[in-house]
Coordinates of C-alpha atoms (C1' of nucleotides) in Angstrom, one line a residue:
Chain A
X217 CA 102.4 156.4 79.4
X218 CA 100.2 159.0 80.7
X219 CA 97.6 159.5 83.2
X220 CA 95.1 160.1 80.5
X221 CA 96.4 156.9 79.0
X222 CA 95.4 154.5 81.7
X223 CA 92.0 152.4 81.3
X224 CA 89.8 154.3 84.1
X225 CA 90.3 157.7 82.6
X226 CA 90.5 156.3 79.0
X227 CA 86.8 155.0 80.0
X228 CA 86.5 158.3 81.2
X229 CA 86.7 160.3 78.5
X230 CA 84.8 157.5 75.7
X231 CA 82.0 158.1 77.8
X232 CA 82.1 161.7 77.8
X233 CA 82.3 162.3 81.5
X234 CA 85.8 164.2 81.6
X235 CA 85.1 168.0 81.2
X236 CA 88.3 170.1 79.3
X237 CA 89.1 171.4 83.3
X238 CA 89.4 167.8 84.3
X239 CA 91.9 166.8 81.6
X240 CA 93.7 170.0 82.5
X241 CA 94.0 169.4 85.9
X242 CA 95.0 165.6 85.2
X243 CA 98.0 166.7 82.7
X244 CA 99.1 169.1 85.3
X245 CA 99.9 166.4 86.9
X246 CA 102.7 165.6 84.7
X247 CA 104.4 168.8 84.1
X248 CA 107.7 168.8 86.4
X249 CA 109.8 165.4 85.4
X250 CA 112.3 164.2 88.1
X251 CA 115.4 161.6 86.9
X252 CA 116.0 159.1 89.4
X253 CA 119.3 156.8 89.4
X254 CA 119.3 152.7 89.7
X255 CA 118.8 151.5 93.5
X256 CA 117.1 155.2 94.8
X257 CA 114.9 155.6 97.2
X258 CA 111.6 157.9 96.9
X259 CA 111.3 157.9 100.6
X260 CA 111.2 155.6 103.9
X261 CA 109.0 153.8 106.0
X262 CA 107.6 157.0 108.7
X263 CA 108.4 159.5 106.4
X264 CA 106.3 162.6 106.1
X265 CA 103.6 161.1 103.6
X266 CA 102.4 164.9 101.4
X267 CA 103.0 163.6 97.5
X268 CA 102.4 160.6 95.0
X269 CA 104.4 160.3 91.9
X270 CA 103.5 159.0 88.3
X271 CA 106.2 156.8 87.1
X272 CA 107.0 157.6 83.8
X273 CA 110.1 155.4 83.3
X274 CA 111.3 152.4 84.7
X275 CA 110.7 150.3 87.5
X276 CA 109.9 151.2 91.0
X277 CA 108.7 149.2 93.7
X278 CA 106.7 149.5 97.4
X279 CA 108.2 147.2 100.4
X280 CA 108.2 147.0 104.3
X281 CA 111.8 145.9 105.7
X282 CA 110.7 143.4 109.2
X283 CA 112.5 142.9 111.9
X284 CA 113.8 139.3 111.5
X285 CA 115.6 141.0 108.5
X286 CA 113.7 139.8 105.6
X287 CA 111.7 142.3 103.3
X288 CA 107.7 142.1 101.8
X289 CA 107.3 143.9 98.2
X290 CA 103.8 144.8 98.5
X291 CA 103.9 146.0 94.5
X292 CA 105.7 146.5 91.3
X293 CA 105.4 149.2 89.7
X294 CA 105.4 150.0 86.0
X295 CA 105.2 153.2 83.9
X296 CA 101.6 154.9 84.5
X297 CA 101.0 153.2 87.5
X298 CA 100.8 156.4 90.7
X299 CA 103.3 155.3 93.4
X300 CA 102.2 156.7 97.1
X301 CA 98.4 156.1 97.0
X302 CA 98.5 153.5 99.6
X303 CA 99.3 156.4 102.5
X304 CA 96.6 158.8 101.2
X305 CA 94.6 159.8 104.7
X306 CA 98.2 158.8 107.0
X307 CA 100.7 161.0 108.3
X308 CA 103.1 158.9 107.6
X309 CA 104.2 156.6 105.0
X310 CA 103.2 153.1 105.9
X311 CA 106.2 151.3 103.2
X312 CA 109.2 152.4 101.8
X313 CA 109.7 152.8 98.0
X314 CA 112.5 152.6 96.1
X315 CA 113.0 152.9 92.0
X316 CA 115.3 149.6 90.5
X317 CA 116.5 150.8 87.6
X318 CA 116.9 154.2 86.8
X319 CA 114.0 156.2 85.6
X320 CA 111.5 159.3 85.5
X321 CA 109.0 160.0 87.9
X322 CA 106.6 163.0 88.3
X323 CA 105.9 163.8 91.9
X324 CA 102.5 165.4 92.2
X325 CA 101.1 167.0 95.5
X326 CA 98.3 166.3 98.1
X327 CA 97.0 169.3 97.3
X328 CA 96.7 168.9 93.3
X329 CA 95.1 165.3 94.5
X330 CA 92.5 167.7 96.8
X331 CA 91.8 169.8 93.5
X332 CA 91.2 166.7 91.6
X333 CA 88.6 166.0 94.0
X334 CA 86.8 169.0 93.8
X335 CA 87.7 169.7 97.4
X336 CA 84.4 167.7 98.6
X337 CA 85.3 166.3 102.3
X338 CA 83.0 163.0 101.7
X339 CA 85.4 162.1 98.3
X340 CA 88.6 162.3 100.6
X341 CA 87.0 160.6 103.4
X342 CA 85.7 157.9 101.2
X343 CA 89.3 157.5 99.6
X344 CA 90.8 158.1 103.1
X345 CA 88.3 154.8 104.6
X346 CA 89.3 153.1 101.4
X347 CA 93.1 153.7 101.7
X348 CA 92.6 152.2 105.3
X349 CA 91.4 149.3 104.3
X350 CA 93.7 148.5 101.9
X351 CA 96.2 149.2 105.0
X352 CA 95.0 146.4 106.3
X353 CA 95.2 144.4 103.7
X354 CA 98.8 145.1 102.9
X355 CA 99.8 143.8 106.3
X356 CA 98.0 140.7 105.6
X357 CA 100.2 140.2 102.6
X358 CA 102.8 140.9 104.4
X359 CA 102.2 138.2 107.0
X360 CA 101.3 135.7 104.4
X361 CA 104.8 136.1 102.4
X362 CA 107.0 136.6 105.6
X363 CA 105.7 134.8 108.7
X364 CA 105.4 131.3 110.1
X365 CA 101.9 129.7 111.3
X366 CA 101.7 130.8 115.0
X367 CA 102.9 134.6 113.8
X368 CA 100.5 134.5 111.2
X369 CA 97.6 133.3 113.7
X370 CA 98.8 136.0 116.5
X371 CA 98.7 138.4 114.1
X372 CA 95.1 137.7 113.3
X373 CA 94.2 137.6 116.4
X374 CA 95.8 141.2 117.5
X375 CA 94.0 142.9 114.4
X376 CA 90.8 141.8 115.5
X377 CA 91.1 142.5 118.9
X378 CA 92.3 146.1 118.0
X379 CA 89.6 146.2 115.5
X380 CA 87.0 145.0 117.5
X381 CA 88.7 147.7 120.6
X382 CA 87.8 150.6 118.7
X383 CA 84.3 149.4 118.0
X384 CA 84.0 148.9 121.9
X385 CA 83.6 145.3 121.5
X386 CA 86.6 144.3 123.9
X387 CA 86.1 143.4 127.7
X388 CA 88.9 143.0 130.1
X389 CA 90.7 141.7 127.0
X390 CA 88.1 139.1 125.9
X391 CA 85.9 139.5 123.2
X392 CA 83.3 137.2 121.1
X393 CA 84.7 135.6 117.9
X394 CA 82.1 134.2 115.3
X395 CA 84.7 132.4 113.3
X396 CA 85.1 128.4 113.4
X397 CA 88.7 127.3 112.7
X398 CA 88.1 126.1 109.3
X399 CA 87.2 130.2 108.5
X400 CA 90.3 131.4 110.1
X401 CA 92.4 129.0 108.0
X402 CA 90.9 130.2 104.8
X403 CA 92.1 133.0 105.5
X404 CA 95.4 132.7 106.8
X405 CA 96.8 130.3 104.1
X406 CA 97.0 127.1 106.6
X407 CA 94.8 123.8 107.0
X408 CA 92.9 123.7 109.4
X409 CA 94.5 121.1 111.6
X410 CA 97.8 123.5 111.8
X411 CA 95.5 126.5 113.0
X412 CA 94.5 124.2 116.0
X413 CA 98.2 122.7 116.7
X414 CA 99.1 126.8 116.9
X415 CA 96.6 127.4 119.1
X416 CA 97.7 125.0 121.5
X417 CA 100.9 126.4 120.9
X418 CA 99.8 130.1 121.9
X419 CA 97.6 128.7 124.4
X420 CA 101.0 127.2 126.2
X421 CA 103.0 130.1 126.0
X422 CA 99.9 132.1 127.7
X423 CA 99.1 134.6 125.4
X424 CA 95.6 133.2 124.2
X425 CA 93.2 131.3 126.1
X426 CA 90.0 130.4 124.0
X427 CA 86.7 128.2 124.6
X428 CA 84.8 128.0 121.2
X429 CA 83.8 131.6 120.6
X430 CA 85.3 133.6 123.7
X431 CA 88.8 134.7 123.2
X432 CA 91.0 136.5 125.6
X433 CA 94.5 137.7 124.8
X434 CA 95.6 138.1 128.7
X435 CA 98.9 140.3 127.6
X436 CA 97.8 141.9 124.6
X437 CA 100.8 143.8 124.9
X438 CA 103.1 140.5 124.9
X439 CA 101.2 139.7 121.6
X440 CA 102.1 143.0 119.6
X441 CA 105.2 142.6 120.8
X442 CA 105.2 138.9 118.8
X443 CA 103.7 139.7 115.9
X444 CA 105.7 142.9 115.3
X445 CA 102.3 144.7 114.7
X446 CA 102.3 148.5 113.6
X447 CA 99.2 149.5 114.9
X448 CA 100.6 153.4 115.2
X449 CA 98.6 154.2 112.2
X450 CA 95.0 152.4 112.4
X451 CA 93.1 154.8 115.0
X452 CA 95.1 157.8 113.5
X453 CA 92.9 160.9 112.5
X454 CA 93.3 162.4 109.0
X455 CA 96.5 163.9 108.9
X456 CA 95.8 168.0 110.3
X457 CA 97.2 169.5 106.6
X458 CA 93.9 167.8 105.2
X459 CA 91.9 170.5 107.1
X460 CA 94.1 173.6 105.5
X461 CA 94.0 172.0 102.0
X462 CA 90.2 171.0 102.1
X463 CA 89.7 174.8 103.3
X464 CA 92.1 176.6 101.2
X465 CA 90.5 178.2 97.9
X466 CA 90.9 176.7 94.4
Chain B
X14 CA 78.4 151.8 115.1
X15 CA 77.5 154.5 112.6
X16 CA 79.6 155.9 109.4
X17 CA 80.0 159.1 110.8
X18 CA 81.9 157.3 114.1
X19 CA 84.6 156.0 112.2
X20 CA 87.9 157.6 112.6
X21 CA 88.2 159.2 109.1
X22 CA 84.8 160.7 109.5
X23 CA 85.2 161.7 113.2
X24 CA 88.7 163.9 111.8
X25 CA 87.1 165.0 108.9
X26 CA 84.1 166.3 111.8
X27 CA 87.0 167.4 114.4
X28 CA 88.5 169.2 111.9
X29 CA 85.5 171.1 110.9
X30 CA 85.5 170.7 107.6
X31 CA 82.1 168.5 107.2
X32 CA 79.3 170.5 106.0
X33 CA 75.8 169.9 107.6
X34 CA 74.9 168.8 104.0
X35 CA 78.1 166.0 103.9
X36 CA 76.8 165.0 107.1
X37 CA 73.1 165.0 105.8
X38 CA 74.1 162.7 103.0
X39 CA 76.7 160.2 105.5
X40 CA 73.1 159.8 107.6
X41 CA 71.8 159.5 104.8
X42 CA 73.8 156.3 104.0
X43 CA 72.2 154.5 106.7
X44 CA 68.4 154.7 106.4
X45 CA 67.4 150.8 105.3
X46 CA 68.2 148.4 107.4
X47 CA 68.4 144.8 106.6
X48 CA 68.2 141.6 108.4
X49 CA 70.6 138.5 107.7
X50 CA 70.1 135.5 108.5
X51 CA 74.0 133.5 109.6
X52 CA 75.7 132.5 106.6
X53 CA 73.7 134.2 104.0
X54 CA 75.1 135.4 100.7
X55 CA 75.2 139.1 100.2
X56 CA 76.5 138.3 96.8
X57 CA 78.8 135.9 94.6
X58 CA 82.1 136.7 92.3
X59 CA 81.0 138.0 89.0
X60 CA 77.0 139.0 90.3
X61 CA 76.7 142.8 89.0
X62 CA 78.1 145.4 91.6
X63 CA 75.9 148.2 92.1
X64 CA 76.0 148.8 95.8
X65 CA 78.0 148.6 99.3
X66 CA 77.0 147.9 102.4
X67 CA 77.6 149.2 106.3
X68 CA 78.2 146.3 108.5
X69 CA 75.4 147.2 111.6
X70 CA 76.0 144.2 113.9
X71 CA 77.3 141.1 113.1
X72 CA 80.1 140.0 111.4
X73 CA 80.8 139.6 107.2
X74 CA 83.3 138.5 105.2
X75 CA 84.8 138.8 101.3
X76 CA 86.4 135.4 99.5
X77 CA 87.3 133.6 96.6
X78 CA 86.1 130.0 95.7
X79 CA 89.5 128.9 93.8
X80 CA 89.4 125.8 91.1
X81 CA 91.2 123.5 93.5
X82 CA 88.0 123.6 95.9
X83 CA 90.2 125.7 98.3
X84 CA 89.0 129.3 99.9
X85 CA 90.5 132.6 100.4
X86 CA 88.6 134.7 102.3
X87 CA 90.4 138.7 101.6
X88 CA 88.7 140.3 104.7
X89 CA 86.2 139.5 108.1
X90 CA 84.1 142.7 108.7
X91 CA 83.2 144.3 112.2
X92 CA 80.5 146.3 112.7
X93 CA 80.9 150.2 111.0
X94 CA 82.7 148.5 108.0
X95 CA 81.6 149.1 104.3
X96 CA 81.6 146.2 102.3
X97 CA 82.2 145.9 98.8
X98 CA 84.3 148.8 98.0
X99 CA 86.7 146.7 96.3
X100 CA 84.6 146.6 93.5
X101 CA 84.2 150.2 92.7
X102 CA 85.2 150.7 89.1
X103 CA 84.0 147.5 87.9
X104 CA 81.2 146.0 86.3
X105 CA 81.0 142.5 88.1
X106 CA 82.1 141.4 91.8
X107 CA 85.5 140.2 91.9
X108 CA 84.9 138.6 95.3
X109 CA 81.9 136.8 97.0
X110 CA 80.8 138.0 100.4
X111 CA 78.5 136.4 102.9
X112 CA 78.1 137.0 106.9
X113 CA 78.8 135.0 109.0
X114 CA 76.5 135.3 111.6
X115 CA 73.4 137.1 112.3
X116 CA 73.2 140.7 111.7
X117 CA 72.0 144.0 110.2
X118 CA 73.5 145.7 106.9
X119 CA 73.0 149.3 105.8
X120 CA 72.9 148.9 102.2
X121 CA 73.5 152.2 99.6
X122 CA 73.8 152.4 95.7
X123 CA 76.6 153.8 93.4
X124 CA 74.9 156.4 92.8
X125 CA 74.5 157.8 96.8
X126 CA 78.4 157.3 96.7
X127 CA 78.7 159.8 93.6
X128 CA 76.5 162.3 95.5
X129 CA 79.1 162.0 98.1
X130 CA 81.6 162.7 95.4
X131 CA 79.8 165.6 94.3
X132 CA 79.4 164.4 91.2
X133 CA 83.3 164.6 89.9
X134 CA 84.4 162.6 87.5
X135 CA 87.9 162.5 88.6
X136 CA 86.9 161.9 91.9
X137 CA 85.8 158.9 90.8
X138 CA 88.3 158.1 88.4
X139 CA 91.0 158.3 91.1
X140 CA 88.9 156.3 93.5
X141 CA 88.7 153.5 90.5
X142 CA 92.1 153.6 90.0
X143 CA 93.2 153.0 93.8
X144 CA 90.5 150.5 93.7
X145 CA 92.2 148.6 91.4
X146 CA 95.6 148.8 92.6
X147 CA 94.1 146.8 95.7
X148 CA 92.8 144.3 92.7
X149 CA 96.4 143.7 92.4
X150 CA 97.2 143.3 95.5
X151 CA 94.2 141.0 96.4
X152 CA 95.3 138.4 93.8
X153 CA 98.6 138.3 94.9
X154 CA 97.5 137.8 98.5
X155 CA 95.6 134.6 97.3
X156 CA 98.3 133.4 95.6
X157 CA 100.4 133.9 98.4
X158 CA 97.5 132.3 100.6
X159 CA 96.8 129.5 98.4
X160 CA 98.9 128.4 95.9
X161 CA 102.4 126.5 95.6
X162 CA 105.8 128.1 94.9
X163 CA 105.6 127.3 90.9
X164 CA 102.0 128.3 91.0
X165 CA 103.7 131.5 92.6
X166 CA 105.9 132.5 90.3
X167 CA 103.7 131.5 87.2
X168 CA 100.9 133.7 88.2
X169 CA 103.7 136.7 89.3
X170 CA 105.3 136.6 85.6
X171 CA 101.9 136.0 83.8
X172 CA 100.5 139.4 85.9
X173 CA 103.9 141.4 84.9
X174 CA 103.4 140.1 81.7
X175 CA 99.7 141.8 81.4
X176 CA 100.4 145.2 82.8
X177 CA 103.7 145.7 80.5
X178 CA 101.4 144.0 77.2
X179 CA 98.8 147.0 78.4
X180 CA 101.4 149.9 78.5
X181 CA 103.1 148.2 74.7
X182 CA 106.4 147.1 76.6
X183 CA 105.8 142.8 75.1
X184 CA 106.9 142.0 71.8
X185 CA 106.8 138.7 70.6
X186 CA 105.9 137.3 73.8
X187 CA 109.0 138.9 75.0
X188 CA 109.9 141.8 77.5
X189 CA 112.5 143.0 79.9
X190 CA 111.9 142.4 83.4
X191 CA 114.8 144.4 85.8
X192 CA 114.7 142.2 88.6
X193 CA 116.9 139.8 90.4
X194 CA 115.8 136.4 91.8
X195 CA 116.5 138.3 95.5
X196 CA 113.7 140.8 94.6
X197 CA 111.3 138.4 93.3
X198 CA 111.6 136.2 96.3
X199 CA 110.9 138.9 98.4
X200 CA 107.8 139.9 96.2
X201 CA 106.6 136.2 96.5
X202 CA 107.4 135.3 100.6
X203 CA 110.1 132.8 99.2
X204 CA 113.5 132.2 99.2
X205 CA 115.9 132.9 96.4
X206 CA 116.7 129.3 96.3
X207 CA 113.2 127.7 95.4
X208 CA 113.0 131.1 93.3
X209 CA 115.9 129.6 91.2
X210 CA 114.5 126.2 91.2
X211 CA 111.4 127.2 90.5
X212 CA 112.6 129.0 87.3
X213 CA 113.8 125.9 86.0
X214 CA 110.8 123.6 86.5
X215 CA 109.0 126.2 84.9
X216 CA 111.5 126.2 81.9
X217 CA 111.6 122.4 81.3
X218 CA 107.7 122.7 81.0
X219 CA 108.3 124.8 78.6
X220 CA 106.6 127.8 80.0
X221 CA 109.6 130.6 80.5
X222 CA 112.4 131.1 78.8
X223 CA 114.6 133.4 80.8
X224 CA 117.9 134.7 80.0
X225 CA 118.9 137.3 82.7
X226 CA 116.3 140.1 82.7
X227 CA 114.9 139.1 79.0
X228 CA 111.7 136.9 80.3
X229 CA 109.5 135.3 76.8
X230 CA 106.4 132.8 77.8
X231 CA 106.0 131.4 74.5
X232 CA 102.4 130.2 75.5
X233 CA 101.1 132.7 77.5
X234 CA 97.2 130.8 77.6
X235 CA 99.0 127.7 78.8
X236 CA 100.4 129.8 81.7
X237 CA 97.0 131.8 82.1
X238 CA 95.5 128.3 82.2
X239 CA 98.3 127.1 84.7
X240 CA 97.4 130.1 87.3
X241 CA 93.9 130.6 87.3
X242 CA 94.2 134.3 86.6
X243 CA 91.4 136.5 86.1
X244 CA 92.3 138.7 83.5
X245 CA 88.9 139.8 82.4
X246 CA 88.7 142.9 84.4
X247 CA 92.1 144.5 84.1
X248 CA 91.4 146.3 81.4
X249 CA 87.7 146.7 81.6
X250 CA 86.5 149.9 81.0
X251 CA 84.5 151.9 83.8
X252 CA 80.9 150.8 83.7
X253 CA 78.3 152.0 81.6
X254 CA 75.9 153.1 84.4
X255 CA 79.0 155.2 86.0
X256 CA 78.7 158.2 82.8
X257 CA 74.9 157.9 83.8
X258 CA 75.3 158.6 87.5
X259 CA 78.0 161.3 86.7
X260 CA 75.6 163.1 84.4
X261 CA 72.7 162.8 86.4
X262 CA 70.9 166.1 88.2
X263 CA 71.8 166.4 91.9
Chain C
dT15 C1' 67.7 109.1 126.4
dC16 C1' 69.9 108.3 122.3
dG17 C1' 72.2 108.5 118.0
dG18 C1' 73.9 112.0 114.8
dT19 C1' 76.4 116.0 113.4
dG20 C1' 79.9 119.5 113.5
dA21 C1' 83.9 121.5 115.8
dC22 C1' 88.1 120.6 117.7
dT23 C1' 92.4 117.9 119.2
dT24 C1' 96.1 114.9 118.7
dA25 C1' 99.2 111.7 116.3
dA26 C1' 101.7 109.6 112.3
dC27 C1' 103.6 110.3 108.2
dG28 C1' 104.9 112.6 103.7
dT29 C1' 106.5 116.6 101.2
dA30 C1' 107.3 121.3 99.7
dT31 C1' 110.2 124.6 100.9
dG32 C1' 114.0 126.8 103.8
dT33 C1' 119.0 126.7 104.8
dT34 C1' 123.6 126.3 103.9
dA35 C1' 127.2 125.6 100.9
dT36 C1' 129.8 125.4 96.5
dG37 C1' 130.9 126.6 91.8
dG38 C1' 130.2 128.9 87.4
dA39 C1' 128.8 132.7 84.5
dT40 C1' 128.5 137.5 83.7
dA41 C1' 128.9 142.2 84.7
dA42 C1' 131.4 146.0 87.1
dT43 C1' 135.7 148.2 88.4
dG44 C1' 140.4 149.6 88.5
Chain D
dC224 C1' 143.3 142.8 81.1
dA225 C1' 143.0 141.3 85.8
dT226 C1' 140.1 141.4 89.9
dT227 C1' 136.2 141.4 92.3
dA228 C1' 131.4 141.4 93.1
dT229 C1' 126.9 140.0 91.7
dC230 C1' 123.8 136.8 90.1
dC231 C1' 122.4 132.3 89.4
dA232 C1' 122.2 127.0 89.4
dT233 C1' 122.5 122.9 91.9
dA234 C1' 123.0 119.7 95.7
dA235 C1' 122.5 117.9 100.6
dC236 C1' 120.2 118.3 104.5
dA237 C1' 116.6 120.1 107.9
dT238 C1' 111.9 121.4 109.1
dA239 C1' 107.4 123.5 109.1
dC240 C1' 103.4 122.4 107.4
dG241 C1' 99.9 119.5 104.8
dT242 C1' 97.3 115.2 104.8
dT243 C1' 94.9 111.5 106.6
dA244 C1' 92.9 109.4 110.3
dA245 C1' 90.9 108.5 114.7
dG246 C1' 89.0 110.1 119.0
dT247 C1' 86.7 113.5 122.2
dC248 C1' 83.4 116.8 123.3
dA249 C1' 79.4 119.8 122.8
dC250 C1' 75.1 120.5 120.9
dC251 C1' 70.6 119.1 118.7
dG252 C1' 66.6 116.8 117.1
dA253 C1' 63.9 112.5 117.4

DNA sequence: TCGGTGACTTAACGTATGTTATGGATAATG
DNA sequence: CATTATCCATAACATACGTTAAGTCACCGA
């Protein structure tokens, strides 16, 4: 299973699109084959994220290990998927990965990924906001699979308050929330009637008060401190290597 | 809140490596302003994706109406987020989105986003690739949302099942699946326990025979009906209209 | 001013799922 | 071949959360 082989650059190439430098620069890609044993790990939560790796056999997978012990899988993957995408634009890898049985990967480098994209600054920034987003997403999952109702709601409630931070939308902790409890239950996975009984519940322990659309978290701090939140990465810049690859010459 | 303010952008500016044309074309983004109305539809699952939008003011969100009535809504957006990015890569919408208040949306088309790609077809094709990778990942986190433990695990095997059929690895409605109950519960946010039990309700219906890592589903359909899975895009080509853009004069 | 509507709260009750524990099958190891 | 560890199945019990329902409060139009 090959890079050329997946269905994006299968469609690719029917429709003509992918130039003889293009394939080139794809198969290079897959040119330096690494063995890896049952149970290994590719790397660790905080490592140094510079590489991705096409699996080429065997099982792998993505997870975050929590604090309360348990673990989150975010994915599976299978041969021909690209392991490592999900940290593209962080210093750091945001999951650990591990392979499960034993298998072959190929490791391939930021900078062969900065070739692939022509070197055009918008493409990596575009894949960079993209990659961010997903960030997000995964930690959603994450919560979903791992947390009980008022961790889940707490949760919420710190991302959109460091969300709406950055945008300068936060006053002395308080901030304007358009969303009616039947919203935020959609999308935390709960009925609506629980996402009130845990709002009384975070509203007794202090760490939310709330009439209809004004929230205020009066320890903000207290609240990351609940909900385990990682918010090291979201207001991070590109990482600085970005700037040498973008520059350096083909 | 503009484009060019968002963290990637401002490193990618900090860093010096944004030409006065990638900025020119970012600006560019922004140019058409448009007025929503509180709960309007920007568009439903399945309309045809052509564009994105900047969030100006107000607030947005992406969801999914499931079969049982419920909602899962994937993601609220602030102000400076781009909205429908998930869908790059495919023909249709997988998700509705709709704001939620009153607010202003930049839209831009496809084809301003391969400008910003400077036209490279593997550019793209990486972009599409990551994009659906989060595909994945959204599913799961409605299933997680949503959907019972046996619901769960139904829509977990049927989704292994599709990405080993698409890389030849099912035969017979068989395939080899390297993972203990332990990792699956940890994929799926529950314990090994129901995992067990939920293996067995799922055998006396008939629907997986499982004898240590050798999985079969003898009726796949009837477990595709079971889970409500979407298969129709996972191996969809790239769009039609994307060889267009790419080959299109600057 | 009044009834109507939607958002929220609280309570009572049922159930899906977690937890803990035990035993059996299979694979791994010496 | 014996021993041990791992994986899995099942049962008994505990609980977080869903469901249904009723009541309060704010807002809004007639």
């Amino acid at each position: 299973m090959a890079l050329l082989d997946t269905v994006v650059m299968r469609g690719l190439t029917v429709q003509g699109v992918l130039s003889p430098e293009d394939r080139a620069l794809l198969l290079g890609l897959e040119l330096n084959p690494r063995h890896i044993s049952a149970n290994e790990e590719l790397w660790q939560e905080r490592a140094d994220a510079d590489m991705f790796c096409v699996v080429k056999e065997g099982w792998a997978y993505s997870y975050r290990n929590l604090r309360n012990g348990s673990k989150q899988i975010l994915k599976f993957y299978l041969p021909g998927d690209i392991i490592g995408m999900r940290d593209f634009g962080f210093t750091r890898r945001l999951s650990s990965a591990a392979m499960i049985n034993q298998g072959v990967i190929y490791p391939f480098s930021y900078q062969q990924l900065f070739e692939l994209f022509g070197r055009s600054s918008l493409a990596v920034g575009i894949m960079a906001t993209a990659m961010r987003q997903q960030a997000l997403l995964s930690e959603r999952l994450i919560y979903l699979g791992q947390y009980a109702a008022h961790e889940r709601l707490a949760h919420f409630l710190y991302e959109i308050y460091l969300r709406l931070k950055r945008i300068e939308a936060v006053e002395d902790n308080s901030f304007l929330m358009p969303l009616t409890q039947q919203l935020i239950s959609d999308a935390l996975g709960m009925s609506p009637v629980h996402v009130s009984r845990t709002f009384s519940m975070l509203r007794e322990e202090g760490l939310v008060i709330r009439d209809r659309q004004h929230v205020k978290l009066p320890d903000p701090e207290a609240l990351a401190r609940l909900v385990e939140f990682n918010d090291s990465y979201i207001d991070e810049l590109l990482p600085l290597t970005f700037a040498e690859l973008l520059r350096a010459s083909p």
